C-alpha cells in the first residue's frame, strides 16, 4: 500500500495502526522513492527495534557511544558466521548478555534509536511517498525475546512533541541527518568574530550531521539547527547529505577476507617478475578506526597498497595470506597485543624478515627493549606523525627497492665494464 501523509505524527501512526494487527509480530518495511529502506520490528503489536535509512550505522554508533562511552565499539566480537536478524540489535543484546552494559542502558539505546527512526519516517512521509509493506513472520535469533517494547501509542506520544517543535521552527524540509558545509567562508568571517569563525570552520570540516554535532557539543538539536539556519538563510552554509560511516565488525571482516583474496588472486595470475614490480603492500594492525584511516590515506597517497586490520585476532592469519612488505603494529589491543602478534609473525618463514614498526602511546625504555626482543624493526610513538611515517616508508620500501634495482642492474653490466 502506498500513501502520502501530511506533516503530522497522528496521520502517520494511524496509517501504521491500520496496517498492523493488534498482536502483530514481524517486520514492516518502508521505502521512499529514492530507494532508501527502513525496517520496524514488532512483537505482539509493540515496536521493539528500528533500523535503516541513510545513516543507520552513524545513528547506532552515536546512541551507543552516548550510553556506553567506555566501551570500544571497534573491538567487539562479531563474526561473519553469527546468525542474526539485525546486527546492530544483536550487538546490543550481546553486550547486555555479557553484562558489559546494564538493562537500563540497553533500553536507552533502543528507545533513542526508535525515536530517531520514527522522526525520520514522519519527515520522509511528509516530503516523499512512502511505500509500506507489512511482513508477518516468525522473528529469529536475537529478536525472539525483545529487550524493550513500545506500543504505537507510546511511540506517538514521544515523537509528537519533537516533530511539532521542528515544524514550528519551519524546518520540515531539513533533515537532522544533513551535514553543514561551508560555501562562502569569506562571508562567515565577515559576520562572526575570529574565534567563532575558527570554531565553526573546525566543526564543519569534520563533515558531521546535525545530530552528530548536537551530541558531540552536548547541545539541544533544535537549538543548534536554528543557529546553523541563520547562516543557511544567508547562503554562507549549505546543508547536504553525507555518507554513512562503515559498519562494524562483520562487514569489516568480510571486506578484509575479500581484499586478501583479491590480492592473492592477482598475484597468482601474474608472472613472478611482474609481481616483484607491482605496488608494495603496507599493513596496519590497530584497533582504532581513526588510526587506520589516517595510515591508509598516508600510504595510498605515497602510491602503495594498504590493508587495515582492526581485530587483533585476525591479524596473523590475514598477514600470512596477504604477505605485506611493511607492517605497522599497535601494542595495546584486546585479545592479542602487539608484542604477541610480532612474536608470532617472526615464526612465519615468509614474514620472518618483513619490517615491523611498532606504534604506541607508551615510549618507556622497557617498552622499547621488549619490542626489540620480540623482533620489531622500528618504534614510533603516537599520535601518528606524517613525517615519521613517510620516513619509515622511505627507509623500508623506497630505499630497499632502490638497492634491489641497483643490484639487478649491476648484475646485467658486463664484467669488462
Tab-separated table of C-alpha atoms in Angstrom, residues 56 232 296 368:
chain	number	residue	atom	x	y	z
A	56	UNK	CA	21.927	3.576	10.030
A	232	UNK	CA	21.898	28.815	5.698
A	296	UNK	CA	45.527	4.441	4.817
A	368	UNK	CA	61.400	-0.395	23.556
